[in-house]
mmCIF file of C-alpha atoms and ligand atoms in Angstrom:
data_model
loop_
_atom_site.group_PDB
_atom_site.id
_atom_site.type_symbol
_atom_site.label_atom_id
_atom_site.label_comp_id
_atom_site.label_asym_id
_atom_site.label_seq_id
_atom_site.Cartn_x
_atom_site.Cartn_y
_atom_site.Cartn_z
ATOM 1 C CA MET A 1 155.999 -18.384 -91.515
ATOM 2 C CA ASP A 2 159.305 -20.180 -90.978
ATOM 3 C CA GLY A 3 161.549 -20.478 -87.958
ATOM 4 C CA ASN A 4 159.264 -21.529 -85.101
ATOM 5 C CA GLY A 5 161.418 -24.561 -84.312
ATOM 6 C CA ARG A 6 164.681 -22.619 -84.274
ATOM 7 C CA TRP A 7 163.092 -19.907 -82.161
ATOM 8 C CA ALA A 8 162.021 -22.536 -79.629
ATOM 9 C CA GLU A 9 165.486 -24.082 -79.552
ATOM 10 C CA LYS A 10 167.093 -20.685 -79.092
ATOM 11 C CA ASN A 11 164.807 -19.989 -76.154
ATOM 12 C CA ASN A 12 165.051 -23.474 -74.617
ATOM 13 C CA LEU A 13 161.386 -24.157 -75.250
ATOM 14 C CA THR A 14 159.490 -27.011 -76.900
ATOM 15 C CA LYS A 15 158.637 -26.950 -80.606
ATOM 16 C CA ILE A 16 154.966 -26.569 -79.772
ATOM 17 C CA GLN A 17 155.773 -23.517 -77.669
ATOM 18 C CA GLY A 18 157.561 -22.188 -80.734
ATOM 19 C CA HIS A 19 154.470 -22.718 -82.869
ATOM 20 C CA ASN A 20 152.358 -21.109 -80.165
ATOM 21 C CA GLN A 21 154.580 -18.034 -80.212
ATOM 22 C CA GLY A 22 154.361 -18.090 -83.999
ATOM 23 C CA MET A 23 150.601 -17.908 -83.702
ATOM 24 C CA TYR A 24 150.893 -14.713 -81.649
ATOM 25 C CA ALA A 25 153.154 -13.250 -84.309
ATOM 26 C CA MET A 26 150.570 -14.156 -86.944
ATOM 27 C CA LYS A 27 147.756 -12.470 -85.015
ATOM 28 C CA GLU A 28 149.761 -9.258 -84.892
ATOM 29 C CA ILE A 29 150.491 -9.414 -88.620
ATOM 30 C CA ILE A 30 146.779 -9.897 -89.367
ATOM 31 C CA LYS A 31 145.954 -6.835 -87.276
ATOM 32 C CA ARG A 32 148.593 -4.672 -88.912
ATOM 33 C CA SER A 33 147.491 -5.844 -92.367
ATOM 34 C CA ASP A 34 144.003 -4.685 -91.540
ATOM 35 C CA VAL A 35 145.223 -1.318 -90.244
ATOM 36 C CA LEU A 36 147.371 -0.777 -93.351
ATOM 37 C CA GLY A 37 144.571 -1.679 -95.724
ATOM 38 C CA VAL A 38 146.202 -4.813 -97.130
ATOM 39 C CA LYS A 39 143.436 -6.546 -99.066
ATOM 40 C CA TYR A 40 144.748 -10.130 -99.131
ATOM 41 C CA LEU A 41 147.022 -11.844 -96.622
ATOM 42 C CA THR A 42 147.937 -15.472 -97.207
ATOM 43 C CA VAL A 43 149.839 -17.542 -94.655
ATOM 44 C CA TYR A 44 151.516 -20.864 -95.293
ATOM 45 C CA ALA A 45 150.372 -22.643 -92.149
ATOM 46 C CA PHE A 46 150.815 -26.326 -93.025
ATOM 47 C CA SER A 47 152.208 -27.859 -96.179
ATOM 48 C CA THR A 48 151.558 -31.288 -97.643
ATOM 49 C CA GLU A 49 155.208 -32.021 -96.736
ATOM 50 C CA ASN A 50 154.711 -31.114 -93.068
ATOM 51 C CA TRP A 51 153.117 -34.549 -92.476
ATOM 52 C CA LYS A 52 156.689 -35.852 -92.307
ATOM 53 C CA ARG A 53 156.991 -34.276 -88.849
ATOM 54 C CA SER A 54 156.332 -36.196 -85.623
ATOM 55 C CA THR A 55 152.731 -37.064 -84.766
ATOM 56 C CA GLU A 56 153.161 -35.015 -81.631
ATOM 57 C CA GLU A 57 154.212 -31.891 -83.511
ATOM 58 C CA VAL A 58 151.554 -32.287 -86.223
ATOM 59 C CA GLY A 59 148.851 -32.833 -83.575
ATOM 60 C CA GLY A 60 150.109 -29.786 -81.692
ATOM 61 C CA ILE A 61 149.960 -27.578 -84.791
ATOM 62 C CA PHE A 62 146.334 -28.516 -85.506
ATOM 63 C CA LYS A 63 145.404 -28.013 -81.836
ATOM 64 C CA LEU A 64 146.812 -24.522 -82.192
ATOM 65 C CA ALA A 65 144.743 -23.973 -85.314
ATOM 66 C CA VAL A 66 141.609 -24.901 -83.336
ATOM 67 C CA LYS A 67 142.684 -22.617 -80.496
ATOM 68 C CA PHE A 68 143.360 -19.766 -82.906
ATOM 69 C CA ILE A 69 139.856 -19.914 -84.383
ATOM 70 C CA ALA A 70 138.247 -20.305 -80.944
ATOM 71 C CA GLN A 71 140.077 -17.237 -79.649
ATOM 72 C CA GLU A 72 140.019 -15.020 -82.699
ATOM 73 C CA LEU A 73 136.983 -15.742 -84.845
ATOM 74 C CA LYS A 74 134.738 -13.253 -83.060
ATOM 75 C CA GLU A 75 137.224 -10.416 -83.440
ATOM 76 C CA LEU A 76 138.057 -11.322 -87.042
ATOM 77 C CA HIS A 77 134.363 -11.255 -87.849
ATOM 78 C CA GLU A 78 133.844 -7.930 -86.049
ATOM 79 C CA ASN A 79 136.688 -6.530 -88.119
ATOM 80 C CA ASN A 80 134.990 -7.639 -91.339
ATOM 81 C CA VAL A 81 137.791 -10.132 -92.124
ATOM 82 C CA LYS A 82 136.925 -12.916 -94.561
ATOM 83 C CA VAL A 83 138.657 -16.246 -93.937
ATOM 84 C CA ASN A 84 139.456 -18.592 -96.842
ATOM 85 C CA ILE A 85 141.207 -21.934 -96.612
ATOM 86 C CA LEU A 86 143.533 -23.001 -99.416
ATOM 87 C CA GLY A 87 144.420 -26.659 -99.641
ATOM 88 C CA ASP A 88 143.108 -30.154 -99.226
ATOM 89 C CA TYR A 89 142.174 -29.486 -95.616
ATOM 90 C CA ARG A 90 139.250 -31.886 -95.537
ATOM 91 C CA SER A 91 141.453 -34.929 -95.962
ATOM 92 C CA ARG A 92 143.853 -36.092 -93.296
ATOM 93 C CA VAL A 93 143.463 -32.991 -91.111
ATOM 94 C CA PRO A 94 141.950 -33.837 -87.674
ATOM 95 C CA GLU A 95 138.186 -33.444 -87.623
ATOM 96 C CA ASP A 96 138.035 -30.720 -84.966
ATOM 97 C CA ALA A 97 140.419 -28.598 -87.029
ATOM 98 C CA VAL A 98 138.315 -29.136 -90.182
ATOM 99 C CA LEU A 99 135.198 -28.086 -88.253
ATOM 100 C CA SER A 100 136.955 -24.971 -86.934
ATOM 101 C CA MET A 101 138.059 -23.977 -90.417
ATOM 102 C CA ASP A 102 134.592 -24.601 -91.854
ATOM 103 C CA LYS A 103 133.070 -22.489 -89.089
ATOM 104 C CA ALA A 104 135.516 -19.638 -89.747
ATOM 105 C CA VAL A 105 134.785 -19.710 -93.483
ATOM 106 C CA GLU A 106 131.026 -19.932 -92.989
ATOM 107 C CA THR A 107 130.884 -17.184 -90.344
ATOM 108 C CA THR A 108 132.907 -14.698 -92.359
ATOM 109 C CA LYS A 109 131.790 -15.565 -95.896
ATOM 110 C CA ASN A 110 129.972 -12.271 -96.520
ATOM 111 C CA ASN A 111 132.647 -10.025 -95.021
ATOM 112 C CA THR A 112 134.200 -7.450 -97.300
ATOM 113 C CA GLY A 113 137.379 -6.422 -95.449
ATOM 114 C CA LEU A 114 140.787 -8.091 -95.347
ATOM 115 C CA GLN A 115 140.781 -11.536 -96.914
ATOM 116 C CA PHE A 116 142.844 -13.797 -94.700
ATOM 117 C CA ASN A 117 143.812 -16.964 -96.540
ATOM 118 C CA ILE A 118 145.170 -19.920 -94.615
ATOM 119 C CA ALA A 119 147.111 -22.456 -96.694
ATOM 120 C CA LEU A 120 146.453 -25.695 -94.831
ATOM 121 C CA ASN A 121 147.516 -29.097 -96.088
ATOM 122 C CA TYR A 122 148.520 -27.086 -99.111
ATOM 123 C CA GLY A 123 150.986 -27.996 -101.846
ATOM 124 C CA SER A 124 151.188 -26.097 -105.089
ATOM 125 C CA ARG A 125 152.103 -28.947 -107.427
ATOM 126 C CA ALA A 126 149.159 -30.979 -106.112
ATOM 127 C CA GLU A 127 147.003 -27.875 -106.542
ATOM 128 C CA ILE A 128 148.012 -27.570 -110.195
ATOM 129 C CA VAL A 129 147.419 -31.278 -110.861
ATOM 130 C CA ARG A 130 143.992 -30.971 -109.252
ATOM 131 C CA GLY A 131 143.183 -27.957 -111.440
ATOM 132 C CA VAL A 132 144.307 -29.764 -114.579
ATOM 133 C CA LYS A 133 142.086 -32.738 -113.670
ATOM 134 C CA LYS A 134 139.081 -30.460 -113.169
ATOM 135 C CA ILE A 135 139.657 -28.927 -116.592
ATOM 136 C CA ALA A 136 140.143 -32.366 -118.176
ATOM 137 C CA GLU A 137 136.786 -33.430 -116.719
ATOM 138 C CA SER A 138 135.113 -30.432 -118.351
ATOM 139 C CA VAL A 139 136.639 -31.395 -121.692
ATOM 140 C CA LYS A 140 135.540 -34.998 -121.210
ATOM 141 C CA ASN A 141 131.980 -33.885 -120.382
ATOM 142 C CA GLY A 142 131.934 -31.774 -123.516
ATOM 143 C CA ASP A 143 131.485 -28.525 -121.543
ATOM 144 C CA ILE A 144 134.613 -26.968 -123.062
ATOM 145 C CA ASN A 145 137.009 -27.614 -125.936
ATOM 146 C CA VAL A 146 140.752 -28.123 -125.580
ATOM 147 C CA ASP A 147 141.282 -24.792 -127.340
ATOM 148 C CA ASP A 148 139.282 -23.001 -124.631
ATOM 149 C CA ILE A 149 141.997 -23.836 -122.088
ATOM 150 C CA ASP A 150 144.080 -20.787 -121.265
ATOM 151 C CA GLU A 151 145.999 -19.290 -118.335
ATOM 152 C CA ASP A 152 142.917 -17.676 -116.797
ATOM 153 C CA MET A 153 141.125 -21.006 -116.846
ATOM 154 C CA LEU A 154 143.921 -22.741 -114.991
ATOM 155 C CA SER A 155 144.043 -19.864 -112.477
ATOM 156 C CA MET A 156 140.330 -20.221 -111.887
ATOM 157 C CA ASN A 157 140.701 -23.920 -111.172
ATOM 158 C CA LEU A 158 143.302 -23.513 -108.427
ATOM 159 C CA TYR A 159 142.478 -23.176 -104.717
ATOM 160 C CA THR A 160 142.936 -19.424 -105.172
ATOM 161 C CA GLY A 161 140.415 -19.527 -108.033
ATOM 162 C CA ALA A 162 136.648 -19.569 -108.323
ATOM 163 C CA GLU A 163 136.071 -21.725 -105.226
ATOM 164 C CA ASN A 164 137.578 -18.957 -103.087
ATOM 165 C CA GLY A 165 136.265 -15.971 -104.999
ATOM 166 C CA ASN A 166 139.270 -15.633 -107.362
ATOM 167 C CA ILE A 167 142.005 -14.322 -105.100
ATOM 168 C CA PRO A 168 144.447 -12.198 -107.133
ATOM 169 C CA ASP A 169 148.065 -13.321 -107.522
ATOM 170 C CA PRO A 170 150.233 -12.135 -104.627
ATOM 171 C CA GLU A 171 152.188 -8.956 -105.188
ATOM 172 C CA LEU A 172 154.661 -9.762 -102.460
ATOM 173 C CA VAL A 173 155.956 -12.945 -100.833
ATOM 174 C CA ILE A 174 157.840 -12.774 -97.535
ATOM 175 C CA ARG A 175 159.707 -15.734 -96.081
ATOM 176 C CA THR A 176 161.263 -15.508 -92.642
ATOM 177 C CA SER A 177 164.146 -17.362 -90.947
ATOM 178 C CA GLY A 178 166.766 -16.944 -93.662
ATOM 179 C CA GLU A 179 165.529 -19.740 -95.945
ATOM 180 C CA GLU A 180 165.323 -18.624 -99.543
ATOM 181 C CA ARG A 181 163.029 -21.191 -101.134
ATOM 182 C CA LEU A 182 159.398 -21.369 -102.190
ATOM 183 C CA SER A 183 158.788 -24.853 -100.799
ATOM 184 C CA ASN A 184 155.823 -25.604 -103.057
ATOM 185 C CA PHE A 185 153.946 -22.386 -102.215
ATOM 186 C CA LEU A 186 151.680 -20.781 -104.857
ATOM 187 C CA LEU A 187 154.029 -21.739 -107.705
ATOM 188 C CA TRP A 188 151.670 -20.677 -110.470
ATOM 189 C CA GLN A 189 150.466 -17.561 -108.688
ATOM 190 C CA VAL A 190 153.887 -16.029 -107.923
ATOM 191 C CA ALA A 191 154.960 -15.644 -111.564
ATOM 192 C CA TYR A 192 155.365 -11.865 -111.109
ATOM 193 C CA SER A 193 155.535 -11.541 -107.326
ATOM 194 C CA GLU A 194 158.278 -9.670 -105.517
ATOM 195 C CA PHE A 195 160.192 -11.698 -102.926
ATOM 196 C CA PHE A 196 161.557 -10.592 -99.575
ATOM 197 C CA PHE A 197 163.658 -12.804 -97.341
ATOM 198 C CA THR A 198 164.467 -11.891 -93.774
ATOM 199 C CA ASP A 199 166.669 -13.695 -91.251
ATOM 200 C CA THR A 200 164.154 -12.954 -88.497
ATOM 201 C CA LEU A 201 162.609 -16.127 -87.078
ATOM 202 C CA TRP A 202 158.829 -16.054 -87.506
ATOM 203 C CA PRO A 203 157.930 -15.675 -83.790
ATOM 204 C CA ASP A 204 160.206 -12.607 -83.695
ATOM 205 C CA PHE A 205 158.705 -11.091 -86.849
ATOM 206 C CA THR A 206 157.003 -7.875 -85.788
ATOM 207 C CA PRO A 207 154.371 -5.718 -87.441
ATOM 208 C CA ASP A 208 157.015 -2.981 -87.667
ATOM 209 C CA GLU A 209 159.383 -5.179 -89.684
ATOM 210 C CA TYR A 210 156.411 -6.186 -91.834
ATOM 211 C CA GLU A 211 155.581 -2.542 -92.436
ATOM 212 C CA GLU A 212 159.203 -1.796 -93.351
ATOM 213 C CA ILE A 213 159.099 -4.573 -95.934
ATOM 214 C CA LEU A 214 155.811 -3.261 -97.336
ATOM 215 C CA ASN A 215 157.341 0.193 -97.611
ATOM 216 C CA SER A 216 160.389 -1.096 -99.422
ATOM 217 C CA PHE A 217 158.119 -3.180 -101.675
ATOM 218 C CA GLY A 218 156.330 0.054 -102.529
ATOM 219 C CA LYS A 219 159.613 1.480 -103.794
ATOM 220 C CA ARG A 220 160.443 -1.434 -106.066
ATOM 221 C CA ASN A 221 159.880 -0.892 -109.738
ATOM 222 C CA ARG A 222 157.725 -3.709 -111.053
ATOM 223 C CA ARG A 223 157.887 -4.018 -114.802
ATOM 224 C CA PHE A 224 156.134 -7.341 -115.467
ATOM 225 C CA GLY A 225 158.524 -8.081 -118.318
ATOM 226 C CA GLY A 226 157.501 -4.900 -120.083
ATOM 227 C CA ARG A 227 161.092 -3.623 -120.258
HETATM 228 C C1 LIG B 1 157.289 -23.002 -89.383
HETATM 229 O O1 LIG B 1 158.323 -23.154 -88.468
HETATM 230 C C2 LIG B 1 156.061 -23.713 -88.899
HETATM 231 C C3 LIG B 1 155.271 -24.421 -89.923
HETATM 232 C C4 LIG B 1 154.983 -23.912 -91.075
HETATM 233 C C5 LIG B 1 154.740 -25.768 -89.610
HETATM 234 P P1 LIG B 1 159.243 -24.438 -88.486
HETATM 235 O O2 LIG B 1 158.677 -25.451 -87.543
HETATM 236 O O3 LIG B 1 159.492 -24.909 -89.874
HETATM 237 O O4 LIG B 1 160.587 -23.856 -87.857
HETATM 238 P P2 LIG B 1 162.079 -24.359 -88.107
HETATM 239 O O5 LIG B 1 162.309 -24.350 -89.592
HETATM 240 O O6 LIG B 1 162.179 -25.718 -87.512
HETATM 241 O O7 LIG B 1 162.911 -23.350 -87.376
HETATM 242 MG MG1 LIG B 2 161.040 -24.642 -91.215
#
């Protein structure tokens, strides 16, 4: 979800107002995902690199996260949406935001509809290192042998793995605002994902543009290296 800052600048608003508008865009994308029967929607809400931003902006983003859960949790739950959090959100993230996330996860844990995954204080390299350490511990404890380590095992030890019910690898990654980079997002998981880049700034990203991208994704021929 990139481009909140540029959207704010373009509209002579503050950065926080840009993030606020971005949150509205996100709500609409969640709703359309649900309507279209998307099974997993993952948003990159806050990266481990985003701590470099001003204290004011960082504080504002987490306040918005709290506001989002306060406003939306009831409706998400009524719509059978299951919320998962990907990332090291228990460290460094303000306590009220951690509590909001925990509440969202706990409330929706048995839901069977759309899985809405929020990457929060997430970084993929750190995620992989963490997974490798978990596996190394199992070897050290004698629970597994080095030869038992395979791709599935590493997958299962990522944030998207067993601790969040084994979320499948994304089929499609969309980045807005004209930037064509991954920025440490799901590096392991996107091995075979399709990528779409749009110049639209995130707050201007509409469910209709989203649906157009999904339709064009549906027409792509995915071969997974088979030919
Ligand atoms: C994305 O918008 C918001 C976050 C993921 C924190 P940006 O704040 O990165 O917007 P630009 O890149 O400054 O336009
Ligand atoms: Mg940006």
